[in-house]
Amino acid sequence: DPFCCDTEWDQICADEAATLCVPPCPCQWDLDGNCAVGPSDLAVLLANWNQPYGPADLAALLAEWNCSG
């Protein structure tokens, strides 16, 4: 809402921001965007092996397995 950004933050703007603004996912290896690290992220990594992911990335993903936000 341009009013909220340019003029004033009122309760309507605060409520809208709380609904629309989701905190970022703490899981670095959440490759599929569901804010968790699991089998689907492993599938993305393996499907992109050497383009750009490799052995170090696999180790990092497995170290973060079951991370959720």
Tab-separated table of C-alpha atoms in Angstrom:
chain	number	residue	atom	x	y	z
A	1	ASP	CA	0.000	0.000	0.000
A	2	PRO	CA	1.690	3.259	-1.089
A	3	PHE	CA	0.010	5.182	1.739
A	4	CYS	CA	1.681	2.990	4.340
A	5	CYS	CA	5.100	3.328	2.784
A	6	ASP	CA	5.042	7.017	1.909
A	7	THR	CA	2.758	8.721	4.403
A	8	GLU	CA	2.069	7.033	7.699
A	9	TRP	CA	2.031	3.661	9.438
A	10	ASP	CA	-1.366	3.240	11.061
A	11	GLN	CA	-3.084	0.134	12.453
A	12	ILE	CA	-4.371	-0.879	9.019
A	13	CYS	CA	-0.843	-0.758	7.621
A	14	ALA	CA	0.545	-2.680	10.597
A	15	ASP	CA	-2.111	-5.393	10.209
A	16	GLU	CA	-1.434	-5.649	6.482
A	17	ALA	CA	2.318	-5.913	7.073
A	18	ALA	CA	1.809	-8.655	9.667
A	19	THR	CA	-0.236	-10.608	7.134
A	20	LEU	CA	1.991	-10.053	4.105
A	21	CYS	CA	5.471	-9.950	5.606
A	22	VAL	CA	6.691	-13.384	6.585
A	23	PRO	CA	10.019	-13.670	8.387
A	24	PRO	CA	12.778	-15.240	6.316
A	25	CYS	CA	13.377	-18.945	6.628
A	26	PRO	CA	16.344	-19.755	8.903
A	27	CYS	CA	17.215	-22.843	6.840
A	28	GLN	CA	20.022	-22.012	4.422
A	29	TRP	CA	19.551	-25.266	2.488
A	30	ASP	CA	15.798	-24.912	1.952
A	31	LEU	CA	16.040	-25.206	-1.819
A	32	ASP	CA	12.342	-25.714	-2.541
A	33	GLY	CA	11.002	-22.758	-0.547
A	34	ASN	CA	8.927	-24.643	2.041
A	35	CYS	CA	11.065	-23.437	4.970
A	36	ALA	CA	12.263	-26.934	5.856
A	37	VAL	CA	15.191	-29.100	4.776
A	38	GLY	CA	14.270	-32.607	3.737
A	39	PRO	CA	13.864	-35.029	0.837
A	40	SER	CA	12.585	-32.509	-1.702
A	41	ASP	CA	15.615	-30.264	-1.105
A	42	LEU	CA	17.904	-33.257	-1.574
A	43	ALA	CA	16.118	-33.975	-4.863
A	44	VAL	CA	16.712	-30.390	-6.042
A	45	LEU	CA	20.386	-30.627	-5.099
A	46	LEU	CA	20.878	-33.964	-6.863
A	47	ALA	CA	19.004	-32.780	-9.961
A	48	ASN	CA	21.476	-29.898	-10.170
A	49	TRP	CA	24.624	-31.868	-9.319
A	50	ASN	CA	27.734	-30.049	-10.605
A	51	GLN	CA	25.437	-27.255	-11.810
A	52	PRO	CA	26.113	-25.641	-9.266
A	53	TYR	CA	25.938	-28.157	-6.381
A	54	GLY	CA	28.675	-30.614	-5.438
A	55	PRO	CA	29.967	-32.770	-2.563
A	56	ALA	CA	30.474	-29.896	-0.108
A	57	ASP	CA	26.912	-28.733	-0.723
A	58	LEU	CA	25.564	-32.232	-0.109
A	59	ALA	CA	27.403	-32.360	3.213
A	60	ALA	CA	26.021	-28.941	4.190
A	61	LEU	CA	22.458	-29.906	3.258
A	62	LEU	CA	22.670	-33.140	5.242
A	63	ALA	CA	24.068	-31.242	8.241
A	64	GLU	CA	20.957	-29.042	8.149
A	65	TRP	CA	18.527	-31.963	7.628
A	66	ASN	CA	15.183	-31.459	9.444
A	67	CYS	CA	15.765	-27.718	9.869
A	68	SER	CA	12.423	-25.929	9.880
A	69	GLY	CA	11.329	-22.385	10.389
